[in-house]
Short mmCIF file of C-alpha atoms and ligand atoms in Angstrom, two decimals:
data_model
loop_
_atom_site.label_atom_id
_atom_site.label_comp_id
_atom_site.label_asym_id
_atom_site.label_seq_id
_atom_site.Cartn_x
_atom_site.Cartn_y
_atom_site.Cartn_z
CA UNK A 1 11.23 -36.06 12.04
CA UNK A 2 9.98 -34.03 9.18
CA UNK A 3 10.03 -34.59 5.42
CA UNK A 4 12.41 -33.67 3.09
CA UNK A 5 10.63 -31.27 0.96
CA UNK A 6 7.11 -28.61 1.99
CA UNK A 7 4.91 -29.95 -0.90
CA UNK A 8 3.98 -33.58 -2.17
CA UNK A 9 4.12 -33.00 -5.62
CA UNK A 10 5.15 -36.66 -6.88
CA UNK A 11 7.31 -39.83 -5.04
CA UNK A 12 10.05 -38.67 -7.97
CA UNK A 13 10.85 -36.02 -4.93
CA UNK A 14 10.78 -38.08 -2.03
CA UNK A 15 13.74 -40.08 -0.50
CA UNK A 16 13.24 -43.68 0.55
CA UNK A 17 13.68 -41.85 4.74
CA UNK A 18 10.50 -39.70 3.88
CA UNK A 19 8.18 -42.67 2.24
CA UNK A 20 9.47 -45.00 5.08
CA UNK A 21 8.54 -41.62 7.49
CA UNK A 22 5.21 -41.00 6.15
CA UNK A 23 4.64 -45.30 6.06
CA UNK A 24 5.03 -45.11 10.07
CA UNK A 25 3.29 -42.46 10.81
CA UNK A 26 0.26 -43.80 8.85
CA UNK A 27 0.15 -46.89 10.70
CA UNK A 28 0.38 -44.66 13.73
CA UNK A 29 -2.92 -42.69 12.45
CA UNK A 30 -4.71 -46.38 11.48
CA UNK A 31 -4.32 -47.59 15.09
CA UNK A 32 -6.49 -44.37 15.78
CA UNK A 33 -8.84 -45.17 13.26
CA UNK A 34 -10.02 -48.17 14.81
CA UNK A 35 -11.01 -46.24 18.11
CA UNK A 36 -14.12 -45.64 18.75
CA UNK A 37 -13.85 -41.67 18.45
CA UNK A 38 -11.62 -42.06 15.27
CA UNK A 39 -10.61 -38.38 15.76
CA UNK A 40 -7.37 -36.31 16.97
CA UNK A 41 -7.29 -32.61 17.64
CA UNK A 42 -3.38 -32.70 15.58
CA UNK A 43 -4.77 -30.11 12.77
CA UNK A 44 -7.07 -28.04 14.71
CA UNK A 45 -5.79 -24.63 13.92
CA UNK A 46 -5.10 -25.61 10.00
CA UNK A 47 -7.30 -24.66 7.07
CA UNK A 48 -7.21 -27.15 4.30
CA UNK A 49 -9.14 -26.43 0.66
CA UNK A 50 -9.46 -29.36 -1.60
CA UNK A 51 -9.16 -28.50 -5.14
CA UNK A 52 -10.55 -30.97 -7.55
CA UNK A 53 -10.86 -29.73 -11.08
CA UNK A 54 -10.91 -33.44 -12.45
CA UNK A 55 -13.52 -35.60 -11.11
CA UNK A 56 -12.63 -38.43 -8.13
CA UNK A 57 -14.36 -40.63 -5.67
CA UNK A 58 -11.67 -41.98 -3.51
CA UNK A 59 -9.18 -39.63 -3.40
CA UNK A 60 -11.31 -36.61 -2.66
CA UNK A 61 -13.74 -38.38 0.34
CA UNK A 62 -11.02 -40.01 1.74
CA UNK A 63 -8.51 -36.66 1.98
CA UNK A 64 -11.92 -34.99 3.28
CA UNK A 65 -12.20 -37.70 6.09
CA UNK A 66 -8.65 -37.85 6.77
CA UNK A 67 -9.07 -33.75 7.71
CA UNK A 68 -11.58 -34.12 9.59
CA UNK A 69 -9.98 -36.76 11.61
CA UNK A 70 -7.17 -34.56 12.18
CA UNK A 71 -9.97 -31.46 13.15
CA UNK A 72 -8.67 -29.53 10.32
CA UNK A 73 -11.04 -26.88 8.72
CA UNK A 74 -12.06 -28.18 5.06
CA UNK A 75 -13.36 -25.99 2.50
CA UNK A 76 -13.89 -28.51 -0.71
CA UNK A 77 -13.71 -27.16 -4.24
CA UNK A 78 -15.13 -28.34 -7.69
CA UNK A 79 -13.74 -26.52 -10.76
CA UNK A 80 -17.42 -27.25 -12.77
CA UNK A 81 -19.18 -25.72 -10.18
CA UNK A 82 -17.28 -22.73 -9.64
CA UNK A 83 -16.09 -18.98 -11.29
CA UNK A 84 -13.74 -21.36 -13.57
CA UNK A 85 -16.76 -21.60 -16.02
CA UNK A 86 -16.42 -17.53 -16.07
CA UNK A 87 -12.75 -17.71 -17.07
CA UNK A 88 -11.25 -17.14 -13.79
CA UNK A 89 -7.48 -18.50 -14.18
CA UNK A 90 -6.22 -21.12 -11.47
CA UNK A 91 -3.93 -18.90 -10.25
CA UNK A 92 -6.21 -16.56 -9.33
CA UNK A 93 -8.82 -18.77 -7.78
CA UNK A 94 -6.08 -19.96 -5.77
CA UNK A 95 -4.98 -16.49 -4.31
CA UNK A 96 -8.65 -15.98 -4.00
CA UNK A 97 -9.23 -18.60 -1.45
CA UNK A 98 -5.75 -18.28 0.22
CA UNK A 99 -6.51 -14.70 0.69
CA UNK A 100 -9.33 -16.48 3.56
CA UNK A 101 -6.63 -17.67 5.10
CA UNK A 102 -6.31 -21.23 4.29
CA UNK A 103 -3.04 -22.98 5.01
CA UNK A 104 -2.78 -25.91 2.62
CA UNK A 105 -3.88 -27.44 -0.66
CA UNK A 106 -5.03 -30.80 -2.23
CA UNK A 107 -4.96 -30.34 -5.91
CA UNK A 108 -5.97 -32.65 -8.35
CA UNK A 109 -6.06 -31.52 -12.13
CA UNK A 110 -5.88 -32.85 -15.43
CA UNK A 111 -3.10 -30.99 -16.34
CA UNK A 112 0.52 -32.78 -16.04
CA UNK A 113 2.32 -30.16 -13.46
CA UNK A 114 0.03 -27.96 -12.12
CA UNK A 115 0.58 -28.48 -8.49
CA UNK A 116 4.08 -27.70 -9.34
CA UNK A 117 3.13 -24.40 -11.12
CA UNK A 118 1.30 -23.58 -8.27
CA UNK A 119 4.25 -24.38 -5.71
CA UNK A 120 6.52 -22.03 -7.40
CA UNK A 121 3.56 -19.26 -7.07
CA UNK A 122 1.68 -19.79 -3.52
CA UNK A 123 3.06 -19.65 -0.28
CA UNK A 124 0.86 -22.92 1.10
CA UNK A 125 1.99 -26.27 0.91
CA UNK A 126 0.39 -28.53 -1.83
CA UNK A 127 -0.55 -32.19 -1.74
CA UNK A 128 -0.58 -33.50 -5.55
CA UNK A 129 -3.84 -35.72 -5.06
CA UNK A 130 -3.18 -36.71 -9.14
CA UNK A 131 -1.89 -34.32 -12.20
CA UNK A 132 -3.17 -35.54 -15.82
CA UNK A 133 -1.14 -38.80 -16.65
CA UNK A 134 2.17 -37.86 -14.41
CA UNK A 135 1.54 -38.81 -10.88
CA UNK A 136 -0.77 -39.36 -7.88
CA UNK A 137 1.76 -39.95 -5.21
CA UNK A 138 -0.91 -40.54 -1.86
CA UNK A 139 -2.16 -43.37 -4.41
CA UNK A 140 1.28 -44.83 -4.86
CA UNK A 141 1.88 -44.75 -0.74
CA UNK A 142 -1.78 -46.25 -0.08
CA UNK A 143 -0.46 -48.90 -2.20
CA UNK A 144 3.12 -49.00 -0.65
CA UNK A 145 0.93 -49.51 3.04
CA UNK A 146 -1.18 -52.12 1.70
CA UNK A 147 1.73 -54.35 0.47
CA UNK A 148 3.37 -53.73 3.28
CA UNK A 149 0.58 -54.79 5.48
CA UNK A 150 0.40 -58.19 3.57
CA UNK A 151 3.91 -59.25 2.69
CA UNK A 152 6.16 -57.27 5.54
CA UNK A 153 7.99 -54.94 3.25
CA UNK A 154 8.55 -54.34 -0.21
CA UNK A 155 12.14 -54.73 -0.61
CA UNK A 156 12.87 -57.70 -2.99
CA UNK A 157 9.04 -58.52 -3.84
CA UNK A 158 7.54 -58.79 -6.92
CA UNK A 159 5.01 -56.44 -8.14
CA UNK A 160 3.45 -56.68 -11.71
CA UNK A 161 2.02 -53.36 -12.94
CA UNK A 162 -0.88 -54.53 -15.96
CA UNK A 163 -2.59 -52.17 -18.21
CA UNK A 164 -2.83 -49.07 -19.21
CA UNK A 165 0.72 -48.16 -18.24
CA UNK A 166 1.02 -44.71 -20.34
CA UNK A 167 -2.42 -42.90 -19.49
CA UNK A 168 -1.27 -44.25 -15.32
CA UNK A 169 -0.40 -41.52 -13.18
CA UNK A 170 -0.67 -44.55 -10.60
CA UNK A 171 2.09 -46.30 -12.59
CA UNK A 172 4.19 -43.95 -12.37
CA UNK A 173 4.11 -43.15 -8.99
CA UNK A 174 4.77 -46.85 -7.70
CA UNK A 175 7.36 -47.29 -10.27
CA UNK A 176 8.83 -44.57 -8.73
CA UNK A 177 8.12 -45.69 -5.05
CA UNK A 178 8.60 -49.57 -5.74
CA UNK A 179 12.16 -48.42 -7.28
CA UNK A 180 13.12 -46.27 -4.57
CA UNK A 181 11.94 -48.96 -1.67
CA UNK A 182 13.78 -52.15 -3.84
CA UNK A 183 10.67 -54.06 -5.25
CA UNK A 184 11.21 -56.01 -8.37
CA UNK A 185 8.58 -54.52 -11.24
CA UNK A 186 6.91 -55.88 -13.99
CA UNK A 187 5.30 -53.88 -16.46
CA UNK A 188 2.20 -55.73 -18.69
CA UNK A 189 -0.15 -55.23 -21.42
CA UNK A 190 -0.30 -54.44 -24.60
CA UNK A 191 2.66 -52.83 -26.59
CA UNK A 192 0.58 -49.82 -27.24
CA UNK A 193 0.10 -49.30 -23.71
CA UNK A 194 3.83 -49.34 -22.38
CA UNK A 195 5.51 -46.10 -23.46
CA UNK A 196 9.09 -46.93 -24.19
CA UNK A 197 10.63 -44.35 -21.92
CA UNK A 198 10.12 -45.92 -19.11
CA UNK A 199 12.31 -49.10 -20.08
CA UNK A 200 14.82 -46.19 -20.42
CA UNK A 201 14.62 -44.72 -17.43
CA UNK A 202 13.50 -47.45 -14.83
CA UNK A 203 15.17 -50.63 -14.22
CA UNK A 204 11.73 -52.47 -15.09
CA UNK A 205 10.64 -55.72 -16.90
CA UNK A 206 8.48 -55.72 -19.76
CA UNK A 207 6.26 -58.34 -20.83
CA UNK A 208 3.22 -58.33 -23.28
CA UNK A 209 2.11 -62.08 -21.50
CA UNK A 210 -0.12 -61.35 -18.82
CA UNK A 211 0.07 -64.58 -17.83
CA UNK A 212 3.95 -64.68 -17.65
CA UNK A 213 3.42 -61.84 -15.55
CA UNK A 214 1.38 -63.75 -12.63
CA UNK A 215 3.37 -66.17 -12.85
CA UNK A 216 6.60 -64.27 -11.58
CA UNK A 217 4.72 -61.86 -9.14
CA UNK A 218 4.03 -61.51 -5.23
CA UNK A 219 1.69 -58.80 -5.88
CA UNK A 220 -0.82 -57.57 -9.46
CA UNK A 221 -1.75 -53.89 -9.57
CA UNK A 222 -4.28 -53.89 -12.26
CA UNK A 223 -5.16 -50.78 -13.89
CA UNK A 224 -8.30 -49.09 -15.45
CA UNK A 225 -7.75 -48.57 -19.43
CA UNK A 226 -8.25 -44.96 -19.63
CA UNK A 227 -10.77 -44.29 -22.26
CA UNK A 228 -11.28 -40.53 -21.60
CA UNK A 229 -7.46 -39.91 -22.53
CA UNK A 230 -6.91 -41.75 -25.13
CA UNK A 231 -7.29 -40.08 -28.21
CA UNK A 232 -6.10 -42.37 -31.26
CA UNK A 233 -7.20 -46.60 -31.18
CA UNK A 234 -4.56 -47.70 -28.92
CA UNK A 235 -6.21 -51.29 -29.02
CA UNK A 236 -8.74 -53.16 -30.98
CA UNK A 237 -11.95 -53.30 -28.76
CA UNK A 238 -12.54 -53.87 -24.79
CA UNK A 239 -13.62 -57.00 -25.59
CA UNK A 240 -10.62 -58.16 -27.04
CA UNK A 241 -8.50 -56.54 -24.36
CA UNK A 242 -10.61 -58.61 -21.41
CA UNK A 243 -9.46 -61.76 -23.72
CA UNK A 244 -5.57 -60.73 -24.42
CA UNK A 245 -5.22 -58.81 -20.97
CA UNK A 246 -7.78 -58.79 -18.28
CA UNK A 247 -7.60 -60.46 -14.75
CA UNK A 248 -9.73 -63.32 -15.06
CA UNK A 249 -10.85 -66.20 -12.18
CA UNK A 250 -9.36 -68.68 -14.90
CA UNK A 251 -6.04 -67.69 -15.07
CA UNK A 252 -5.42 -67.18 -11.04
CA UNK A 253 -6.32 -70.74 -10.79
CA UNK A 254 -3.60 -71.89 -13.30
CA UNK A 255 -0.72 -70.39 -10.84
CA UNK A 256 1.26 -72.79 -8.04
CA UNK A 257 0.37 -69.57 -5.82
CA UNK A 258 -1.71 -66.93 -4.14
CA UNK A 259 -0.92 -63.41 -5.52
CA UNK A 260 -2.16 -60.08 -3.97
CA UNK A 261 -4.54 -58.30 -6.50
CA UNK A 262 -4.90 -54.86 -6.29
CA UNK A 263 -6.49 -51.91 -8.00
CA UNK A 264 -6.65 -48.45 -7.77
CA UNK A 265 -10.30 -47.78 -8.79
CA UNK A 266 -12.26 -47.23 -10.12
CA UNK A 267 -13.25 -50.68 -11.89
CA UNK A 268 -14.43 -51.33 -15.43
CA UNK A 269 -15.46 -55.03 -14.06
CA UNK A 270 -15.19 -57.23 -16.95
CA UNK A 271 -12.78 -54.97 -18.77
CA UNK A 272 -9.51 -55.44 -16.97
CA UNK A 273 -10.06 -57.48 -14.31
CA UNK A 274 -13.52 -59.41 -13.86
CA UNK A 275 -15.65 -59.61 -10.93
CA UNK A 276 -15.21 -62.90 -9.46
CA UNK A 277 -11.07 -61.77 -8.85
CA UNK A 278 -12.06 -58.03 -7.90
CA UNK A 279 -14.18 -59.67 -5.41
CA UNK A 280 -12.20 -62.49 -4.20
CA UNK A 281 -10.25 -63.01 -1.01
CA UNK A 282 -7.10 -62.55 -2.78
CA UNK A 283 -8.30 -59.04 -3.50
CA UNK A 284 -7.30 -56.08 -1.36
CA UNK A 285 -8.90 -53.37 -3.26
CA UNK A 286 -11.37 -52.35 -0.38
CA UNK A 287 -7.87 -52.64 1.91
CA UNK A 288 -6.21 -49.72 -0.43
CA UNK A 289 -8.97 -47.63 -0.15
CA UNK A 290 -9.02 -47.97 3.65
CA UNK A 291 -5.37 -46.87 4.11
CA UNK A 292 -5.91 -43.89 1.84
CA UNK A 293 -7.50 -42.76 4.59
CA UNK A 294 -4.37 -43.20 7.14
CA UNK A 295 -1.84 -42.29 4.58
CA UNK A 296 -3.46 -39.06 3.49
CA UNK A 297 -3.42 -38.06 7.62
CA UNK A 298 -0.03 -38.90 7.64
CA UNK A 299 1.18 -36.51 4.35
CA UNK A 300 -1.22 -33.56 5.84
CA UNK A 301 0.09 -34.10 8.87
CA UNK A 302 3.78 -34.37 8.14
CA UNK A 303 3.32 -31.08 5.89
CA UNK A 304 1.52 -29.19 8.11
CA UNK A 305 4.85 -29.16 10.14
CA UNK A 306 4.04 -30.51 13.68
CA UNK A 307 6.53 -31.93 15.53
CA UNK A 308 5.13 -35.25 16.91
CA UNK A 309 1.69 -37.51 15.95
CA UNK A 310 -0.60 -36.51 19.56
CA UNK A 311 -2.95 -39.15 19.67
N1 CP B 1 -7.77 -44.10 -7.17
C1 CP B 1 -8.33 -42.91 -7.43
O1 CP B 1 -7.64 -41.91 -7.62
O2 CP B 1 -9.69 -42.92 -7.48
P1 CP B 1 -10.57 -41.59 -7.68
O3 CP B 1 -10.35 -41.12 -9.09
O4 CP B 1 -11.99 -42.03 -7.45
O5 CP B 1 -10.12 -40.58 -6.69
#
């Protein structure tokens, strides 16, 4: 079984057959992770450079572990500590480090659509590990996994996406993936914060009630307001947005139910969602980040074109 396309540039290119492909194959690759040597010889003769020009915690260690699990060589790059501050253009410091013979790329910029410049320029295949406020489609498949792990599958549940829904390339992404695999969606937050394209071109809900929102979900993804790209007041202080729109112990006790809470990380704790529900056993934050590990094996290896998982 392969996938559909050679690059991972965003779930917008992926058909239901390769999200439900790349699903298995990362519960395949978790089963592995809970050996004792956590550590398959499927990528041995691959060369993988991660390119990070924006900074990232989870996304970057856990595509660096999921490599090395697969015995792939891993060169790691960081734009502020490299020629970049000389001017060198990314398509040259691309060529420059495919000319040593490295076989794939994780890219993650903060320019919306730079993997996909690159695609139409390199020969290697590219894994979009997050592109300004478009997408971050390994995030969106973590996320897919974890739900999945919990509820059974995600056609006909009930996800609520709350917060900063236009600076989200993780909104994006699931709305994409949620559509695509026949999850009901919710978008939440302030009216600032939902861009109205996306009521035009998803079939999503809209609410400015977080509350109503828990109410009708299976499942919160709660996302980070994102400060460094906003440029104009977009809402009146992060005080008042904890009051109108965070996650709060308070109003998860008001519900007849037991949601799933998620978030993508990082956390502003006390911002959008405070530290008693971040914390809680109806969080699976630490869950998500776990299967990014398992997920991001399963996208190198599926791109890396081998023909069956040897484990
Ligand atoms: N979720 C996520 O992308 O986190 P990082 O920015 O730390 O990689």
């Amino acid at each position: 079984m392969h996938l559909s396309s050679k690059h991972l540039l965003g779930i917008r290119d992926l058909l239901p057959e390769d999200i439900n492909l790349i699903l298995d194959t990362a519960k395949q690759f978790k089963e592995v992770l809970q050996r004792p040597i956590k550590k398959v010889p499927s990528l041995r003769d691959i060369t993988v450079v991660n390119l990070f020009y924006e900074n990232s915690t989870r996304t970057r260690i856990s595509f660096e572990l999921a490599e090395k699990r697969l015995s792939a060589d891993t060169i790691n790059f960081s734009a502020n500590s490299s020629s970049v501050s000389k001017g060198e253009t990314l398509l040259d410091t691309v060529n420059n480090i495919l000319s040593m013979k490295v076989d794939m790329v994780v890219m993650r910029h903060s320019a919306t659509g730079a993997p996909h410049f690159l695609s139409n320029h390199i020969p290697a295949a590219i894994i979009n590990a997050g592109d300004g406020i478009n997408e971050h489609p390994t995030q969106a498949l973590l996320d897919a996994l974890s739900i999945t792990e919990k509820l059974g599958s995600l056609k006909g549940k009930k996800v609520a996406i709350i917060g900063d829904i236009m600076h989200s390339r993780v909104a994006l992404s699931n709305i994409y993936l949620l559509t695509k695999m026949g999850a009901e969606i919710t978008l939440a937050g302030p009216p600032t914060l939902i861009p109205k394209y996306i009521t035009e071109s998803f079939p999503v809900n809209i609410t400015y009630n977080v509350k109503e929102a828990l109410e009708w979900c299976d499942v919160a993804n709660v996302l980070r307001i994102q400060l460094e790209r906003q440029n104009q007041v977009l809402f009146s202080s992060l005080r008042e947005y904890n009051q109108a729109f965070g996650i709060t112990k308070q109003l998860l006790s008001g519900l007849q139910k037991d949601i799933l809470i998620m978030h993508p990380g990082p956390i502003n704790r006390g911002v959008e969602i405070d530290s008693d529900v971040a914390d809680s056993g109806q969080s699976i934050i630490l869950d998500q980040v776990e299967n990014g590990v398992a997920v991001r094996m399963a996208v190198l290896y599926l791109l890396s074109g081998r023909k069956e998982v040897s484990t």
